[in-house]
Coordinates of C-alpha atoms in Angstrom, one line a residue:
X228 CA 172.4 -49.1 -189.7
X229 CA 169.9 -47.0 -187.8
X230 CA 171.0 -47.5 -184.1
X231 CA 167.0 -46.2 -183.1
X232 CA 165.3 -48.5 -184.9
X233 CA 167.6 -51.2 -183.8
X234 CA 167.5 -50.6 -180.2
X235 CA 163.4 -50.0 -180.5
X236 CA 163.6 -53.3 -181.9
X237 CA 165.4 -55.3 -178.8
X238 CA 163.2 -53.1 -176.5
X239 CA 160.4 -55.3 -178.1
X240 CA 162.6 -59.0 -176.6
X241 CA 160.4 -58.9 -173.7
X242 CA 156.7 -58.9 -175.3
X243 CA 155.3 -62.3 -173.6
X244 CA 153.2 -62.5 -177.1
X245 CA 155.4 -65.2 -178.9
X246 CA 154.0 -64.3 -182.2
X247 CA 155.2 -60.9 -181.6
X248 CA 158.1 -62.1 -179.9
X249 CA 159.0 -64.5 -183.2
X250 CA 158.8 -61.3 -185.8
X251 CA 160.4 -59.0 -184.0
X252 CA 163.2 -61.6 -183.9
X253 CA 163.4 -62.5 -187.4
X254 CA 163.5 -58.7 -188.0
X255 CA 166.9 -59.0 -185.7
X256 CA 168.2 -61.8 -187.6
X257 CA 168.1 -60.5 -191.0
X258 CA 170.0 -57.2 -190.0
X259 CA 173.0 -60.2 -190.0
X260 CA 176.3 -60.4 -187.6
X261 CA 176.4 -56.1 -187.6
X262 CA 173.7 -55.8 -184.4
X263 CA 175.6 -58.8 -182.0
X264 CA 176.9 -55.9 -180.4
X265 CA 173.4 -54.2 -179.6
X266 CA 172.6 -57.3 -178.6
X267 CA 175.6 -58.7 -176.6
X268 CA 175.0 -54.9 -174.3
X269 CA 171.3 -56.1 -174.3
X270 CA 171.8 -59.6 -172.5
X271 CA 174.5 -57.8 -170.2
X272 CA 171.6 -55.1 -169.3
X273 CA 168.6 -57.6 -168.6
X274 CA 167.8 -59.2 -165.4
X275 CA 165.4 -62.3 -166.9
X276 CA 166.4 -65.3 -168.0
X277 CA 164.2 -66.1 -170.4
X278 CA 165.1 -62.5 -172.2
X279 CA 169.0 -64.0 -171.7
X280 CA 167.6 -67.1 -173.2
X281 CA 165.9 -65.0 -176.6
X282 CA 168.9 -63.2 -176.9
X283 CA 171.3 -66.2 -177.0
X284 CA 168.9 -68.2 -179.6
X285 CA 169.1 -64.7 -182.0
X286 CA 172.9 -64.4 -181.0
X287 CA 172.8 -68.4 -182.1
X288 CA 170.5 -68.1 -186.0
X289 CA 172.6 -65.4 -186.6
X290 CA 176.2 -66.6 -186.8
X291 CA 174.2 -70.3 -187.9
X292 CA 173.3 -67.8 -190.7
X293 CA 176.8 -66.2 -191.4
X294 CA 178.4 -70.0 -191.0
X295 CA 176.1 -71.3 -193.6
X296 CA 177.0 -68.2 -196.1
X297 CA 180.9 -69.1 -195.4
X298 CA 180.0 -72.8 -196.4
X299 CA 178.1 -71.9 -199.6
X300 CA 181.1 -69.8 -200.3
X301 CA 183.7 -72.8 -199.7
X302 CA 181.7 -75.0 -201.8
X303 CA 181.5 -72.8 -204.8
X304 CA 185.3 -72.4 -204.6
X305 CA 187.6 -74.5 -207.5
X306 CA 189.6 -76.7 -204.9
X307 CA 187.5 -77.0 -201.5
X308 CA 190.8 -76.0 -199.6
X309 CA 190.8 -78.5 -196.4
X310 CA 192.4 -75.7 -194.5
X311 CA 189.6 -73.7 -195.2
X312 CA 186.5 -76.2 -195.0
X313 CA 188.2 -77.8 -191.4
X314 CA 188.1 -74.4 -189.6
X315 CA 184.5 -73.5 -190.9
X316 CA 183.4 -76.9 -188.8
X317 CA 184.9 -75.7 -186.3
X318 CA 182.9 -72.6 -186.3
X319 CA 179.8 -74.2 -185.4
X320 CA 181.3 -74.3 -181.7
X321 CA 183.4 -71.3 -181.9
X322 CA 181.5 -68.5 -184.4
X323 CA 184.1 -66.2 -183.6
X324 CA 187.1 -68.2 -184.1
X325 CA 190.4 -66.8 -184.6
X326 CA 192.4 -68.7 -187.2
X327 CA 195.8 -66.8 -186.4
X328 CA 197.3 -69.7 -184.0
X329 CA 196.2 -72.5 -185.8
X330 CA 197.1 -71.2 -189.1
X331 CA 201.1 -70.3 -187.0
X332 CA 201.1 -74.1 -186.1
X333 CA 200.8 -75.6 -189.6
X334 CA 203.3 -73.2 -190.8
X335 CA 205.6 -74.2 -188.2
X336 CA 205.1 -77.6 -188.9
X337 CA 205.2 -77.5 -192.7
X338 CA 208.3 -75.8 -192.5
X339 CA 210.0 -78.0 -190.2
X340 CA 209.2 -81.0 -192.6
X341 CA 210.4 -78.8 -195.4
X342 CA 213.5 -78.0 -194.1
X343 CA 214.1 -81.8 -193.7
X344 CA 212.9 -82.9 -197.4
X345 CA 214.8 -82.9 -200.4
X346 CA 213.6 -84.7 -204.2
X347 CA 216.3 -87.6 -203.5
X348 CA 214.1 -89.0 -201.0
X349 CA 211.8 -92.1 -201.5
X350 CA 207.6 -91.6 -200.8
X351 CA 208.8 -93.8 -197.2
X352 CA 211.4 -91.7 -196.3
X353 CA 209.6 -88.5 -196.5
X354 CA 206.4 -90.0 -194.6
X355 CA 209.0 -90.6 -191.9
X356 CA 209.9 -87.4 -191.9
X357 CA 206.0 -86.0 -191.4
X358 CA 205.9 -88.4 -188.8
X359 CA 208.6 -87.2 -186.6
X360 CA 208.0 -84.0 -186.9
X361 CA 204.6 -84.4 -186.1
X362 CA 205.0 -87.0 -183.0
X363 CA 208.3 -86.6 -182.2
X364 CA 208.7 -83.1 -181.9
X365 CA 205.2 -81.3 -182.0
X366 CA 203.9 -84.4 -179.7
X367 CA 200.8 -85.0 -181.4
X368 CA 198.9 -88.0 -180.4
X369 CA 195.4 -90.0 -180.5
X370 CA 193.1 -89.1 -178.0
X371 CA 191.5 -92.3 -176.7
X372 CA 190.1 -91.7 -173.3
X373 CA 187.2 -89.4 -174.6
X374 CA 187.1 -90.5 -178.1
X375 CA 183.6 -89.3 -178.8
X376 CA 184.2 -85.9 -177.4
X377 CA 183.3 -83.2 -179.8
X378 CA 186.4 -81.6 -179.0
X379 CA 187.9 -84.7 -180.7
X380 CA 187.3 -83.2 -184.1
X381 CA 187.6 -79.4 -184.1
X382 CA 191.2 -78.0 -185.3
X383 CA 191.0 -75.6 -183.1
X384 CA 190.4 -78.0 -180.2
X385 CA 193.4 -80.0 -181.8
X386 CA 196.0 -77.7 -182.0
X387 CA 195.6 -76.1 -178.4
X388 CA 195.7 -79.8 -176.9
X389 CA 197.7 -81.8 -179.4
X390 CA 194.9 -84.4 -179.2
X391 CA 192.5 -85.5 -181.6
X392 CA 190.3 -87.9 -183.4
X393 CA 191.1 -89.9 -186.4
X394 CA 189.4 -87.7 -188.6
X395 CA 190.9 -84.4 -187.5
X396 CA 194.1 -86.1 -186.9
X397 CA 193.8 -87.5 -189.8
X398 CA 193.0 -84.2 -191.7
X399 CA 195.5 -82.4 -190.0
X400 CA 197.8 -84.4 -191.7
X401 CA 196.6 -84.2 -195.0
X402 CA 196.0 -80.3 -195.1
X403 CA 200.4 -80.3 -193.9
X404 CA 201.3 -83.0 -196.5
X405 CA 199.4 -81.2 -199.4
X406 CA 200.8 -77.8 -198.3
X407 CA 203.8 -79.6 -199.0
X408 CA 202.8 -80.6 -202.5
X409 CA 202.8 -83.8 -201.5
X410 CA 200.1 -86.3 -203.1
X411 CA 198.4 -87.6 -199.8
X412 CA 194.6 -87.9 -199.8
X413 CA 192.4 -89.1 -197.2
X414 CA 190.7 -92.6 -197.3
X415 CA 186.9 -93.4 -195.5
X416 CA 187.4 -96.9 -194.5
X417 CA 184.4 -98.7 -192.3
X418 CA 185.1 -97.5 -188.5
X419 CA 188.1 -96.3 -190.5
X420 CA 189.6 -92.9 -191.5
X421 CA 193.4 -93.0 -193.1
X422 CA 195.5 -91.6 -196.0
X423 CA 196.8 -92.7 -199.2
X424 CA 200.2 -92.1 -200.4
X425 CA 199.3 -91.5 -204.3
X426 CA 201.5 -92.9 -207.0
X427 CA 202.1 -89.9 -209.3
X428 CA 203.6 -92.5 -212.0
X429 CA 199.9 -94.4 -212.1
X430 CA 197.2 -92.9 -214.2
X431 CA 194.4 -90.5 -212.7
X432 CA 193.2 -91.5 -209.9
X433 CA 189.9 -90.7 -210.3
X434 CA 189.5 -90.9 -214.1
X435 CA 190.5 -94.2 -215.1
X436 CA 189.6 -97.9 -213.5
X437 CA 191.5 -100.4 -212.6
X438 CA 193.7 -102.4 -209.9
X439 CA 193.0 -100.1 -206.5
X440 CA 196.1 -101.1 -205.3
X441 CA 198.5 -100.0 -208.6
X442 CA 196.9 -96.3 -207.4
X443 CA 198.6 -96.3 -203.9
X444 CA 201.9 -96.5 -203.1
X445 CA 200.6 -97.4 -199.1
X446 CA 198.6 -96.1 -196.8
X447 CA 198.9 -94.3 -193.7
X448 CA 197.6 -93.9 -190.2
X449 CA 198.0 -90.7 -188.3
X450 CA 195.6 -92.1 -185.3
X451 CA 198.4 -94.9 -185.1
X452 CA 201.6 -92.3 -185.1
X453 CA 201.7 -92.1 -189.2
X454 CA 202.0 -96.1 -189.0
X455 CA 202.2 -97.3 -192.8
X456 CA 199.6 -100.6 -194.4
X457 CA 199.0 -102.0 -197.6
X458 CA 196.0 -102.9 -199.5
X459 CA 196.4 -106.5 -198.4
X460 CA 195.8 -105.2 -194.7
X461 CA 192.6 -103.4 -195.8
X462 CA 191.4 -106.5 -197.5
X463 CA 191.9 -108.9 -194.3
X464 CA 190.4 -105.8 -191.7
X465 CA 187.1 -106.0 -194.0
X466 CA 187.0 -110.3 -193.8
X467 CA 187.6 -110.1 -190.1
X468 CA 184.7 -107.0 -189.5
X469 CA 182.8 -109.1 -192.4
X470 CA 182.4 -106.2 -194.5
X471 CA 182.0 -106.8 -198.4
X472 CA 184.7 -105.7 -200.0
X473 CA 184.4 -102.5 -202.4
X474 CA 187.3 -100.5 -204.3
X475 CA 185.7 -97.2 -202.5
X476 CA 187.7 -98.8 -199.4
X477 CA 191.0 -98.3 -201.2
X478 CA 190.9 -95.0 -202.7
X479 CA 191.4 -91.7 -201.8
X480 CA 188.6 -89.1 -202.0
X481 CA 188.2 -85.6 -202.9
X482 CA 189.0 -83.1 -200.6
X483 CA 185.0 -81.9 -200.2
X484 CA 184.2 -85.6 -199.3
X485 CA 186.5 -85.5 -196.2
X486 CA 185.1 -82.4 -194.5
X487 CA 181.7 -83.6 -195.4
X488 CA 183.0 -86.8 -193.1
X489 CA 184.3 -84.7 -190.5
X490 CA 181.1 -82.9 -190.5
X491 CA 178.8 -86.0 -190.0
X492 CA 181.2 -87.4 -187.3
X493 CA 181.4 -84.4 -185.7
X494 CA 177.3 -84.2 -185.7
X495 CA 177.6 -87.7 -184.1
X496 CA 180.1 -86.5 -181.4
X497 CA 177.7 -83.9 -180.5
X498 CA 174.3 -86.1 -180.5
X499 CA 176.3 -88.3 -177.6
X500 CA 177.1 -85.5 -175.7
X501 CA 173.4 -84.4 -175.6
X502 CA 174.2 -81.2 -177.4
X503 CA 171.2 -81.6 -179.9
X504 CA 171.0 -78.2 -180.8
X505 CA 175.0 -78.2 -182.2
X506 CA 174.2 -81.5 -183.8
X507 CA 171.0 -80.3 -185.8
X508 CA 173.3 -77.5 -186.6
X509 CA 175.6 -79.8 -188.1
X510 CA 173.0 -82.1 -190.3
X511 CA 172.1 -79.2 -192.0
X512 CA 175.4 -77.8 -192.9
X513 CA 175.8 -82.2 -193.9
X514 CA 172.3 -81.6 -195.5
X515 CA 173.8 -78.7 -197.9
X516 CA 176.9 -80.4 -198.9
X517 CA 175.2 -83.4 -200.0
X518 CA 172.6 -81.3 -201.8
X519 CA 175.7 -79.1 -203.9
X520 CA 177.9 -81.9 -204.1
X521 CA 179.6 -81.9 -207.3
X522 CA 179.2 -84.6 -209.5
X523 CA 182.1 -87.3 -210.3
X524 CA 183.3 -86.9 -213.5
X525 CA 182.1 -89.9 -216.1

C-alpha cells in the first residue's frame, strides 16, 4: 500500500464538490479494510463534522463490503455452519467483533452437557440435560421486556447478557445440540421459532414424504426454558391463530434457512428502532441469500 497516495487521497475528504467528494471515496473503499487505520487517525485529526460524517460512511461501505465477502464465503461452504453464519449477523453491528468469548461460552456449555450425557439415555432425558445446563446453571432466559430490541438477536449481545430472542435463543441452542451430534434442527412456525428433536430411526427428513409427525420425536422451546410439544399442539396453535395448516410448520429446516430467518428478523428489529441504515444493511445481506439459495433436492 502506498501510504502517499493514500493519505493524498483522504486530504481530498474535504472538497465541498460532491462529485469529487463521491470518487475520491469510492477510490478509498476499494483499497478494502487495509486503510481504516489512515482513516480512523483522519477522523481523530479533523475538526468538521461533516468530514467526521464522510469518514464514518467510508469506515461503514467498507466493512459492509468485507461482511458481504464473509457471507458469500459462508454460503459457498458444504454445511453453512450455524456457528459461523450467527456471528457474521452479528457483524453488521459489531464489524470488528471478537469471537474468542462467545466461542469460550459454547465450549463451556457443550462440555458441561457432555460430561452429563451417556448413549443409555432416552432423546427426553438428554433434552433435560441441555436444559439445565442451559437455565439452571448458565441462567439463560427470554428476554421479554424489550423483545424487539436488536440486541435481542445478536450472539454476541446474547452471551454477554444471557438474554435473548427466540430466534437467537433458539439458535443458540441448536448450534450446542448439533456440536453435540445431537439431531436437533430449528423449526419457523408463524410468530413462531422452535426446534425439532429428529427421529434418526425415520427416513430422511428431507428426501422422502410422508406423516410430518413420524419425523419428530417432539419439539422444543428454548424461549419457554427448553419446554417440550407435540405436533398435536402445533396443529391446535394454527386453528386458534387461524392459520392454514402446512407440513412446512412441522419440519425442521436447513441450517442456511435459519440464519436467513435470523437475518430478516433481525432487519425488522432494526427498522423499529429507527436504525434504517443497519436495516437496509440487512435486506441486502437477506437479498443475497435468497438470490444463492441452494435448491431443495427433488
Amino acid at each position: 500500500m502506498d501510504t502517499n497516495y493514500i493519505k493524498s487521497l483522504i486530504a481530498l475528504l474535504d472538497d465541498p464538490d460532491t462529485s469529487v467528494f463521491e470518487t475520491v471515496a469510492n477510490k478509498i473503499i476499494e483499497e478494502g479494510n487495509e486503510i481504516i487505520p489512515f482513516l480512523e487517525d483522519a477522523w481523530e485529526s479533523a475538526h468538521e463534522p461533516i468530514i467526521q460524517n464522510r469518514i464514518e460512511e467510508i469506515i461503514g461501505s467498507i466493512q459492509f463490503n468485507k461482511l458481504k465477502s464473509e457471507f458469500f464465503s459462508w454460503i459457498s461452504s458444504p454445511n453453512h455452519d450455524l456457528l459461523e453464519g450467527t456471528l457474521l449477523v452479528s457483524k453488521i453491528q459489531y464489524p470488528e467483533l471478537d469471537p474468542k468469548r462467545i466461542l469460550e461460552e459454547i465450549e463451556n456449555i457443550r462440555r458441561d452437557i457432555w460430561l452429563e450425557l451417556n448413549n443409555s439415555l432416552t432423546a427426553l432425558e438428554k433434552v433435560k440435560i441441555i436444559n439445565h445446563v442451559l437455565f439452571d446453571i448458565y441462567k439463560y432466559k427470554p428476554n421479554t421486556s424489550d423483545y424487539y430490541s436488536p440486541r435481542n438477536y445478536l450472539i454476541k449481545d446474547l452471551v454477554e447478557s444471557k438474554k435473548g430472542g427466540a430466534v437467537i435463543l433458539t439458535i443458540f441452542y441448536a448450534i450446542i445440540s448439533q456440536q453435540l451430534g445431537l439431531p436437533i434442527y430449528c423449526v419457523s412456525i408463524p410468530h413462531n421459532f422452535v426446534l425439532a428433536y429428529e427421529d434418526r430411526y425415520s427416513v430422511d427428513l428431507f428426501e422422502i414424504e410422508f406423516e410430518e409427525e413420524r419425523r419428530v420425536l417432539f419439539y422444543i422451546n428454548p424461549f419457554s426454558q427448553g419446554s417440550l410439544f407435540s405436533a398435536n399442539e402445533i396443529k391446535f396453535f394454527l386453528r386458534q391463530q387461524k392459520i392454514e395448516d402446512n407440513p412446512q410448520y412441522y419440519l425442521p429446516i436447513s441450517n442456511y434457512e435459519a440464519i436467513q430467518q435470523l437475518v430478516y428478523n433481525t432487519k425488522i428489529a432494526f427498522q423499529r428502532s429507527n436504525q434504517n441504515a443497519r436495516a437496509s444493511q440487512l435486506q441486502k445481506i437477506y437479498n443475497l441469500l435468497q438470490d444463492q439459495k441452494p435448491k431443495p433436492i427433488e
